[in-house]
Amino acid sequence: MGTLDTETQARIQQWLAPEYDPETVAQVQQLVDNQEETELLDSFYKELEFGTGGLRGIMGVGSNRMNKYTIGKATQGLANYLIKQFPGQDIKVAVSYDSRNNSQSFGNLVADVFSANGFQVYLFKELRPTPMLSFAVRHFGCQGGVMLTASHNPKEYNGYKAYWNDGGQLVAPHDKNVITEVNAIQSVKDIKFDRNEANIQLIGEDFDQIYIDANRRLSIHPEAVLAQKDLKIVYSPIHGTGITIVPKMLKAWGFEQVHVVDEQAEPNGNFPTVIYPNPEEDDAMAMAKQKGEQLDADVVMATDPDADRVGVAIKNPAGEFQLINGNQIGSLLTYYVLSSKKALGQLKPNDYIVKTIVTSNLFAAIADAHQVKYYETLTGFKYIGEVMTQLLGQETYLVGGEESYGYLVGDLVRDKDAVNACAFIAEMAAYFKSQGKSLYDVLIQLYLEYGFYKEKLISLTKKGKAGADEIKQMMADLRADLPKTLGAIDVVEVRDYELSQATNMKTGEKTKIDLPKSDVLQFITTDGDVISARPSGTEPKIKFYCSVKEKLSFSSEYGQISNRLDDKVNTMMADIIKD
């Protein structure tokens, strides 16, 4: 262990103490005996921290791993903070979990600690999606909640999403304050692990109907669903929680031809049919697309393990099912909601939508055309939820989304909701089919009307401490040598969200960015292109986003302009990514 820094070595020694259970101590000792320094470094070089998606990491022993002690410590820290924030109140919390390995036992562990602290715990009896946890926090009037999930990460990961009393994930100052409380716990003896069964109430299947009924009341065009009740829908939960509620929701909405991908229907934390359980990956959607082709379906959908993100495949003019990206799905939903409400005379002056800073500006163009206000937030749906909470009672949230396949129609929860989105995507398909249009037709219509927006995301994976250091250095290098051109196009503005300032590259003038600090750089070109760089808050990745736009005058030009935009994106990305 000679090459390990002193802090890492101190953490390792702490985990070899008798206050940890014998099995944990034995596992750590084996790593030490085998001199597995890389694994020891990655497991102990830091404490897991809350990012844009909460606590997330590889399962195993160590302070930087998901296990009984890191989860117990996080829960005790959260409990201590809740007690301080709500003095003298009877504190209530909701807890749910997804299909990942250990999620159910971790969920029960969280319930143990909360109940031992005297909290009333609403624990889902069986696995349920993340949005239902957010809904439960609001429904039961809880002060907080926890969802055990690592979303779409590989199978070796698990995670812990902490929620506040509005049903949204922790944001400033609560996120950092909870970390302070967690770090203040110096011994596992300070964690109350002894379950108090009297404080735990199980949430059963009857709660599903409450959630379904509340969503069903949001339907904009129930008459279109009735007219197209035989709309052929293919759905895959990709071995996750979606199977427990999405088919029920679609049936309650009025759809009678919902076809589940049987091979991916059973919840399974090993995700045996996919490499990554991520609906934005072609591999994860392959079985659903194949079933869609066999059935000549109208729309194909798949949700990630905790059912807060949804991927969609639609039929193109060649009759093939093609995946559409998160910006396209969100733009279609935004257009459907705003255009429908406008046609029905339901748009109000205080209505608004929300998008993140790395999401397509097509959202904004659609909102502007409908004279609806839009807000931009940092990356992470928790920031969209924060806007919803801040504006509650003053303005009306209609729809929001982010390029990473997360959407929400209506304000029942404070997180992205793939169950809600699946219902509205199906309703949208039914509505436009009644008008003789496919979703592909509508997408082209958007490009003709608002401009052809084309986006690309490149993610570079950098694992472990060495990877984290490399990502940090990449961002530092970018800041030290800001590109003057990208793809031979002048950069006219640089937005540094870490410094909360935008710089005019021609005049040097600096203006304030009125958003919380975040490690994000954005480059704006003379053509209005937007290129962003940011380390992921939930995965060991650095992400580069590029969005370009060109006028589309005729649908016959789609292929030609699409290829031209692809070339432009690739050239610009090559100038900014130095890997």
XYZ file of C-alpha atoms in Angstrom:
579
model
C 0.000 0.000 0.000
C 3.061 2.214 -0.289
C 1.799 4.187 -3.299
C -1.555 5.077 -1.705
C -1.971 8.557 -0.227
C -2.351 8.893 3.534
C -6.067 9.785 3.426
C -6.871 6.669 1.408
C -4.807 4.513 3.756
C -6.599 6.019 6.768
C -9.988 5.139 5.270
C -8.838 1.582 4.598
C -7.682 1.193 8.203
C -11.000 2.556 9.448
C -12.851 -0.139 7.473
C -10.692 -2.834 9.073
C -11.925 -1.859 12.542
C -14.204 -4.250 14.499
C -17.177 -1.858 14.277
C -17.607 -3.118 10.704
C -19.118 -6.565 10.245
C -16.719 -9.518 9.810
C -17.639 -10.099 6.162
C -16.823 -6.501 5.220
C -13.546 -6.559 7.150
C -12.561 -9.832 5.471
C -13.234 -8.409 1.997
C -11.129 -5.306 2.694
C -8.349 -7.396 4.239
C -8.276 -9.621 1.158
C -7.753 -6.573 -1.089
C -4.915 -5.462 1.188
C -3.320 -8.930 1.330
C -3.499 -9.262 -2.445
C -2.007 -5.763 -2.805
C -4.811 -4.727 -5.173
C -3.835 -1.084 -4.971
C -5.834 0.127 -7.958
C -9.033 -1.388 -6.554
C -8.209 -0.088 -3.062
C -7.590 3.406 -4.431
C -10.826 3.475 -6.433
C -12.768 2.065 -3.471
C -11.373 4.356 -0.773
C -9.907 7.531 -2.298
C -13.035 9.556 -1.476
C -16.509 9.451 0.003
C -19.423 9.034 -2.397
C -21.007 12.447 -3.006
C -24.379 13.669 -4.227
C -24.206 14.699 -7.889
C -26.970 15.603 -10.358
C -28.552 12.207 -9.659
C -27.702 11.722 -5.975
C -25.401 8.996 -4.672
C -24.232 6.567 -7.337
C -21.407 4.073 -7.591
C -20.196 0.526 -8.073
C -21.396 -1.957 -5.462
C -18.730 -3.335 -3.147
C -16.751 -2.543 -0.008
C -15.247 0.887 0.554
C -16.107 4.522 1.159
C -16.475 5.117 -2.589
C -18.735 2.105 -3.150
C -22.420 1.379 -2.670
C -22.820 -0.850 0.376
C -24.513 -1.179 3.755
C -22.289 1.419 5.392
C -22.198 4.144 2.733
C -25.980 3.859 2.348
C -26.471 3.717 6.113
C -24.227 6.744 6.614
C -26.001 8.708 3.868
C -29.390 7.866 5.366
C -28.340 8.773 8.900
C -26.892 12.053 7.615
C -30.117 12.780 5.749
C -32.132 11.869 8.863
C -30.034 14.199 11.022
C -30.562 17.011 8.522
C -34.313 16.427 8.328
C -34.543 16.569 12.120
C -32.733 19.928 12.103
C -34.816 21.333 9.243
C -38.197 20.247 10.657
C -37.811 20.638 14.442
C -40.695 19.389 16.532
C -42.457 17.800 13.540
C -43.412 14.180 13.028
C -41.161 13.414 10.080
C -42.432 11.227 7.245
C -40.366 9.744 4.419
C -41.103 7.523 1.407
C -38.754 4.814 0.133
C -38.769 2.859 -3.128
C -36.335 0.761 -5.160
C -35.823 -0.590 -8.660
C -34.902 -4.010 -10.092
C -31.146 -3.780 -9.627
C -29.199 -6.328 -7.656
C -29.383 -5.395 -3.956
C -31.904 -2.586 -4.536
C -34.613 -4.236 -2.432
C -32.235 -4.983 0.453
C -30.802 -1.461 0.223
C -34.357 -0.074 0.255
C -35.139 -2.018 3.399
C -31.859 -0.846 4.925
C -32.878 2.775 4.318
C -36.259 2.044 5.894
C -34.441 0.488 8.873
C -32.397 3.618 9.529
C -35.272 6.054 9.053
C -37.581 4.007 11.281
C -34.873 3.720 13.931
C -34.709 7.514 13.942
C -38.402 7.649 14.770
C -39.615 8.596 11.281
C -42.861 7.386 9.735
C -41.684 5.402 6.700
C -43.851 4.700 3.642
C -42.011 1.779 2.064
C -43.103 0.390 -1.281
C -43.899 -3.286 -0.820
C -42.469 -4.113 -4.240
C -40.244 -2.375 -6.778
C -41.753 0.749 -8.334
C -40.473 3.548 -10.620
C -38.687 6.682 -9.467
C -41.560 9.020 -10.453
C -43.899 7.073 -8.192
C -41.525 7.773 -5.296
C -41.704 11.495 -6.091
C -45.485 11.228 -6.296
C -45.608 9.383 -2.944
C -43.553 12.088 -1.206
C -46.112 14.662 -2.319
C -49.174 12.448 -1.783
C -48.301 11.479 1.792
C -46.990 14.923 2.744
C -43.496 13.625 3.447
C -40.514 15.772 4.350
C -38.228 13.581 2.274
C -37.749 10.372 0.370
C -35.190 7.991 -1.092
C -35.141 5.969 -4.308
C -32.635 3.129 -4.661
C -31.551 3.059 -8.303
C -28.601 3.677 -10.590
C -30.931 4.547 -13.469
C -29.377 3.352 -16.754
C -25.872 2.598 -15.455
C -24.310 -0.866 -16.011
C -25.327 -3.742 -13.748
C -22.433 -3.372 -11.276
C -23.799 0.027 -10.192
C -26.446 1.061 -7.731
C -27.537 4.442 -6.486
C -29.423 6.509 -3.965
C -31.605 9.451 -4.990
C -32.580 11.704 -2.086
C -35.773 13.770 -2.260
C -37.025 16.859 -0.441
C -40.553 17.668 0.721
C -41.595 19.060 -2.685
C -40.994 15.657 -4.291
C -37.864 16.869 -6.065
C -34.309 15.639 -5.713
C -32.025 17.551 -3.373
C -30.794 20.881 -4.709
C -28.749 23.649 -3.114
C -28.354 24.259 -0.271
C -29.811 20.929 0.886
C -27.546 18.700 -1.233
C -24.301 20.140 0.176
C -25.759 20.454 3.670
C -26.681 16.777 3.706
C -23.133 15.906 2.661
C -21.893 17.986 5.603
C -24.146 15.987 7.925
C -22.976 12.723 6.374
C -19.319 13.682 6.737
C -19.924 14.617 10.370
C -20.628 10.944 11.123
C -17.259 9.680 12.302
C -18.250 6.164 13.324
C -20.672 3.543 12.080
C -21.799 3.372 15.713
C -23.551 6.693 15.038
C -25.800 5.009 12.448
C -29.098 3.682 13.775
C -29.549 0.383 11.961
C -32.164 -1.210 14.245
C -35.489 -1.352 12.382
C -38.632 -0.196 14.183
C -41.385 -2.140 12.453
C -44.090 0.005 14.065
C -42.844 3.019 12.104
C -43.032 1.332 8.687
C -46.146 1.326 6.508
C -46.042 -0.691 3.293
C -47.372 0.866 0.097
C -49.225 -1.750 -1.936
C -50.789 -2.062 -5.385
C -53.758 0.117 -4.452
C -51.406 3.105 -4.667
C -50.891 2.358 -8.374
C -54.478 3.346 -9.090
C -54.118 6.654 -7.246
C -51.102 7.518 -9.391
C -52.763 6.304 -12.600
C -55.984 8.222 -11.960
C -54.096 11.448 -11.247
C -52.172 11.117 -14.525
C -55.245 10.113 -16.489
C -56.885 13.435 -15.616
C -54.075 15.209 -17.491
C -55.089 13.720 -20.871
C -55.533 16.449 -23.489
C -57.272 14.520 -26.281
C -59.130 11.519 -24.792
C -61.377 11.520 -27.862
C -58.343 10.795 -30.077
C -57.402 7.865 -27.863
C -60.943 6.523 -28.102
C -60.850 6.834 -31.892
C -57.438 5.124 -32.032
C -57.797 2.648 -29.170
C -56.354 -0.053 -31.445
C -53.127 1.916 -31.905
C -50.370 -0.699 -31.885
C -47.874 0.037 -29.121
C -44.755 -2.002 -28.410
C -43.248 -1.484 -24.981
C -40.150 -2.808 -23.200
C -39.246 -2.195 -19.548
C -35.677 -3.474 -20.228
C -35.879 -5.720 -17.132
C -36.874 -2.784 -14.925
C -39.695 -1.285 -12.883
C -41.698 -0.064 -15.852
C -43.400 -3.460 -16.179
C -45.213 -2.814 -12.882
C -47.044 0.300 -14.086
C -46.570 1.343 -17.758
C -48.869 -1.347 -19.259
C -51.467 -0.530 -16.566
C -51.192 3.181 -17.357
C -51.585 2.677 -21.118
C -54.576 0.393 -20.568
C -56.199 2.904 -18.217
C -55.569 5.614 -20.808
C -57.677 3.582 -23.229
C -55.155 1.743 -25.401
C -56.066 -1.877 -26.100
C -53.116 -3.026 -28.228
C -50.126 -2.793 -25.890
C -47.524 -5.438 -26.704
C -44.780 -6.022 -24.140
C -41.395 -7.389 -25.211
C -41.568 -10.695 -23.350
C -37.813 -11.325 -23.311
C -37.277 -8.088 -21.386
C -40.433 -8.114 -19.260
C -39.108 -9.756 -16.105
C -37.255 -7.486 -13.655
C -33.638 -8.625 -13.517
C -30.667 -6.705 -12.136
C -28.272 -8.513 -14.466
C -30.067 -7.073 -17.528
C -29.341 -10.281 -19.470
C -30.503 -9.171 -22.930
C -28.608 -5.869 -23.145
C -25.116 -4.470 -22.672
C -26.459 -1.339 -20.967
C -30.093 -0.925 -19.837
C -30.205 2.463 -21.515
C -33.080 3.252 -23.924
C -30.939 5.707 -25.870
C -28.731 2.791 -26.951
C -29.613 0.964 -30.164
C -28.739 -2.352 -28.506
C -31.196 -1.819 -25.655
C -33.998 -0.947 -28.105
C -33.218 -3.699 -30.650
C -35.744 -6.271 -29.382
C -38.497 -3.678 -29.101
C -37.810 -2.446 -32.634
C -37.873 -6.015 -33.959
C -41.232 -6.646 -32.317
C -42.489 -3.350 -33.705
C -41.580 -4.426 -37.211
C -43.213 -7.841 -36.742
C -46.472 -6.259 -35.557
C -46.333 -3.223 -37.873
C -46.672 -1.110 -34.727
C -47.441 2.604 -34.644
C -44.901 3.436 -31.946
C -42.168 1.602 -30.023
C -41.135 2.651 -26.514
C -38.732 1.406 -23.817
C -37.986 2.672 -20.322
C -34.825 2.425 -18.237
C -34.673 0.330 -15.028
C -36.260 2.954 -12.756
C -38.682 4.133 -15.480
C -37.857 7.817 -15.405
C -36.398 7.874 -18.938
C -37.993 6.662 -22.161
C -36.614 5.896 -25.606
C -38.795 5.939 -28.730
C -38.594 4.408 -32.200
C -40.879 5.616 -34.993
C -41.550 4.403 -38.509
C -39.786 6.308 -41.291
C -40.975 6.578 -44.924
C -39.094 3.371 -45.770
C -41.229 1.530 -43.203
C -38.291 0.968 -40.873
C -38.289 1.762 -37.172
C -35.639 4.323 -36.333
C -34.674 5.634 -32.930
C -35.244 9.308 -32.348
C -33.075 11.146 -29.866
C -34.050 12.818 -26.625
C -34.223 16.274 -28.173
C -36.606 15.033 -30.854
C -38.878 13.228 -28.381
C -39.008 16.276 -26.131
C -39.657 18.626 -29.049
C -42.552 16.468 -30.239
C -44.071 16.402 -26.747
C -43.616 20.150 -26.334
C -45.259 20.802 -29.691
C -48.115 18.394 -28.957
C -48.908 19.933 -25.588
C -48.625 23.582 -26.671
C -50.347 23.260 -30.047
C -53.178 21.191 -28.567
C -53.780 23.580 -25.696
C -53.651 26.540 -28.072
C -56.218 24.931 -30.392
C -58.452 24.254 -27.394
C -58.063 27.825 -26.137
C -56.402 26.591 -22.952
C -53.085 28.460 -23.092
C -52.761 31.119 -20.397
C -50.342 34.060 -20.096
C -48.626 32.515 -17.059
C -48.000 29.094 -18.652
C -44.390 27.995 -19.106
C -42.105 25.155 -20.183
C -38.592 24.245 -18.996
C -35.483 22.898 -20.728
C -31.874 22.438 -19.659
C -28.927 24.381 -21.056
C -27.746 21.393 -23.134
C -31.195 20.627 -24.543
C -32.135 21.646 -28.097
C -33.224 25.232 -28.672
C -36.052 23.771 -30.751
C -37.955 23.595 -27.445
C -37.533 27.345 -27.082
C -38.503 28.027 -30.710
C -41.754 26.098 -30.259
C -42.500 27.944 -27.016
C -41.801 31.335 -28.620
C -44.103 30.549 -31.549
C -46.904 29.746 -29.113
C -46.098 32.804 -26.977
C -45.333 30.602 -24.007
C -42.529 31.492 -21.612
C -39.623 29.088 -21.264
C -36.975 28.711 -18.581
C -33.510 27.169 -18.829
C -31.829 25.236 -16.017
C -28.599 23.426 -15.378
C -28.357 19.803 -16.521
C -30.350 17.435 -14.335
C -34.113 17.201 -14.010
C -33.887 18.149 -10.343
C -33.309 21.718 -11.510
C -36.479 21.615 -13.610
C -38.292 20.391 -10.504
C -36.764 23.268 -8.543
C -38.194 25.807 -11.012
C -41.613 24.135 -10.702
C -41.508 24.458 -6.917
C -40.310 28.065 -7.018
C -43.085 29.115 -9.412
C -45.875 27.096 -7.788
C -48.974 29.259 -7.362
C -47.578 32.008 -9.593
C -47.170 30.372 -12.998
C -48.351 27.093 -14.536
C -45.923 24.410 -15.657
C -47.053 22.571 -18.799
C -44.190 20.408 -20.026
C -40.445 20.103 -19.682
C -37.602 17.886 -20.701
C -33.935 17.278 -21.232
C -31.934 15.710 -24.037
C -31.113 12.696 -21.862
C -34.588 11.205 -22.450
C -36.316 12.674 -19.406
C -39.735 14.381 -19.704
C -42.733 15.397 -17.660
C -46.185 16.601 -18.727
C -48.162 18.268 -15.928
C -46.950 18.912 -12.406
C -47.893 15.770 -10.460
C -44.250 15.015 -9.602
C -40.974 16.920 -9.426
C -38.869 14.554 -11.477
C -38.773 13.141 -14.964
C -41.502 10.568 -15.445
C -41.296 7.964 -18.200
C -44.639 6.438 -17.168
C -46.364 9.780 -17.707
C -44.320 10.331 -20.889
C -45.247 6.914 -22.336
C -48.927 7.740 -21.950
C -48.540 11.127 -23.621
C -46.346 9.786 -26.431
C -49.042 7.183 -27.160
C -51.779 9.827 -26.965
C -49.758 12.095 -29.244
C -49.353 9.264 -31.772
C -53.092 8.599 -31.628
C -53.979 12.270 -32.074
C -51.762 12.767 -35.106
C -52.822 9.420 -36.608
C -56.404 10.706 -36.466
C -55.149 13.582 -38.627
C -53.486 11.173 -41.039
C -49.967 11.936 -39.787
C -47.247 9.747 -38.339
C -44.838 11.000 -35.669
C -42.175 11.063 -38.386
C -44.394 13.393 -40.435
C -44.816 15.700 -37.460
C -41.078 15.771 -36.777
C -40.390 16.901 -40.355
C -43.195 19.449 -39.963
C -41.404 20.896 -36.925
C -38.168 21.244 -38.898
C -39.964 22.963 -41.773
C -41.685 25.351 -39.407
C -38.981 26.117 -36.846
C -35.703 25.113 -38.474
C -33.799 21.843 -38.785
C -32.011 21.342 -35.462
C -29.430 18.559 -35.365
C -27.680 17.417 -32.202
C -24.966 14.994 -31.254
C -23.641 13.799 -27.901
C -20.209 12.232 -27.410
C -19.418 10.679 -24.027
C -15.905 9.670 -23.014
C -15.692 7.169 -20.142
C -12.877 7.725 -17.641
C -13.114 5.293 -14.742
C -11.680 5.451 -11.239
C -9.553 8.145 -9.605
C -7.223 8.346 -12.608
C -10.256 8.931 -14.834
C -11.683 11.587 -12.516
C -8.334 13.395 -12.539
C -8.178 13.173 -16.331
C -11.665 14.654 -16.706
C -10.730 17.486 -14.360
C -7.613 18.166 -16.417
C -9.571 18.151 -19.708
C -11.882 20.865 -18.383
C -8.881 22.852 -17.075
C -7.156 22.615 -20.470
C -10.275 23.848 -22.242
C -10.510 26.855 -19.912
C -6.810 27.609 -20.320
C -6.975 27.598 -24.129
C -10.465 28.622 -25.231
C -11.054 27.756 -28.908
C -11.442 30.807 -31.163
C -13.041 28.751 -33.930
C -14.849 25.417 -34.181
C -15.181 23.794 -37.588
C -13.668 26.994 -39.073
C -16.599 28.967 -37.617
C -15.853 31.819 -35.225
C -16.754 31.377 -31.559
C -18.496 34.596 -30.508
C -19.399 33.774 -26.908
C -18.111 31.486 -24.169
C -20.325 30.681 -21.190
C -18.493 29.394 -18.138
C -21.066 28.215 -15.630
C -18.357 27.521 -13.053
C -17.489 31.224 -13.080
C -21.144 32.236 -13.664
C -20.118 34.470 -16.537
C -20.454 34.760 -20.307
C -17.645 36.351 -22.314
C -18.049 38.090 -25.674
C -15.038 36.801 -27.599
C -14.932 39.894 -29.868
C -15.201 42.657 -27.260
C -14.130 40.847 -24.100
C -17.284 42.062 -22.361
C -18.426 39.816 -19.522
C -22.001 39.307 -18.341
C -23.354 37.386 -15.354
C -25.064 34.007 -15.770
C -27.926 33.829 -13.300
C -27.737 30.101 -12.553
C -25.983 28.113 -9.799
C -22.312 27.339 -10.399
C -21.654 24.187 -12.402
C -18.634 22.750 -14.194
C -19.938 23.435 -17.696
C -18.425 25.291 -20.652
C -20.486 26.403 -23.647
C -19.264 27.820 -26.922
C -21.609 29.791 -29.207
C -20.615 30.360 -32.847
C -21.568 33.063 -35.318
C -24.009 30.546 -36.865
C -25.754 30.103 -33.522
C -24.303 26.632 -32.987
C -23.968 25.555 -29.350
C -21.183 23.242 -28.174
C -21.082 22.243 -24.505
C -18.593 20.338 -22.350
C -19.436 18.983 -18.892
C -18.363 16.151 -16.609
C -21.296 13.846 -15.852
C -22.734 14.064 -12.366
C -23.852 10.435 -12.358
C -21.304 8.474 -14.401
C -17.487 8.424 -14.822
C -17.799 10.358 -18.077
C -17.130 13.701 -19.669
C -19.822 14.703 -22.148
C -19.652 16.922 -25.216
C -22.872 18.200 -26.778
C -23.220 19.878 -30.155
C -26.347 21.498 -31.597
C -26.500 23.045 -35.072
C -29.345 24.445 -37.132
C -30.208 25.149 -40.750
C -33.345 26.238 -42.582
C -35.373 23.409 -44.143
C -37.600 24.734 -46.947
C -38.815 21.477 -48.469
C -39.149 18.011 -46.993
C -37.375 16.639 -50.066
C -34.203 18.403 -48.869
C -34.231 16.600 -45.521
C -31.622 13.941 -46.374
C -29.220 16.364 -48.048
C -29.339 18.918 -45.221
C -29.180 16.198 -42.574
C -25.907 14.917 -44.068
C -24.525 18.447 -44.279
C -25.349 19.104 -40.630
C -23.774 15.768 -39.641
C -20.535 16.801 -41.367
C -20.627 20.163 -39.603
C -21.179 18.576 -36.194
C -18.363 16.064 -36.702
C -15.914 18.770 -37.768
C -16.746 20.956 -34.779
C -16.568 18.064 -32.333
C -13.142 17.053 -33.690
C -11.876 20.548 -32.879
C -12.961 20.467 -29.246
C -12.397 16.857 -28.162
C -8.778 16.033 -27.521
C -8.721 12.437 -26.285
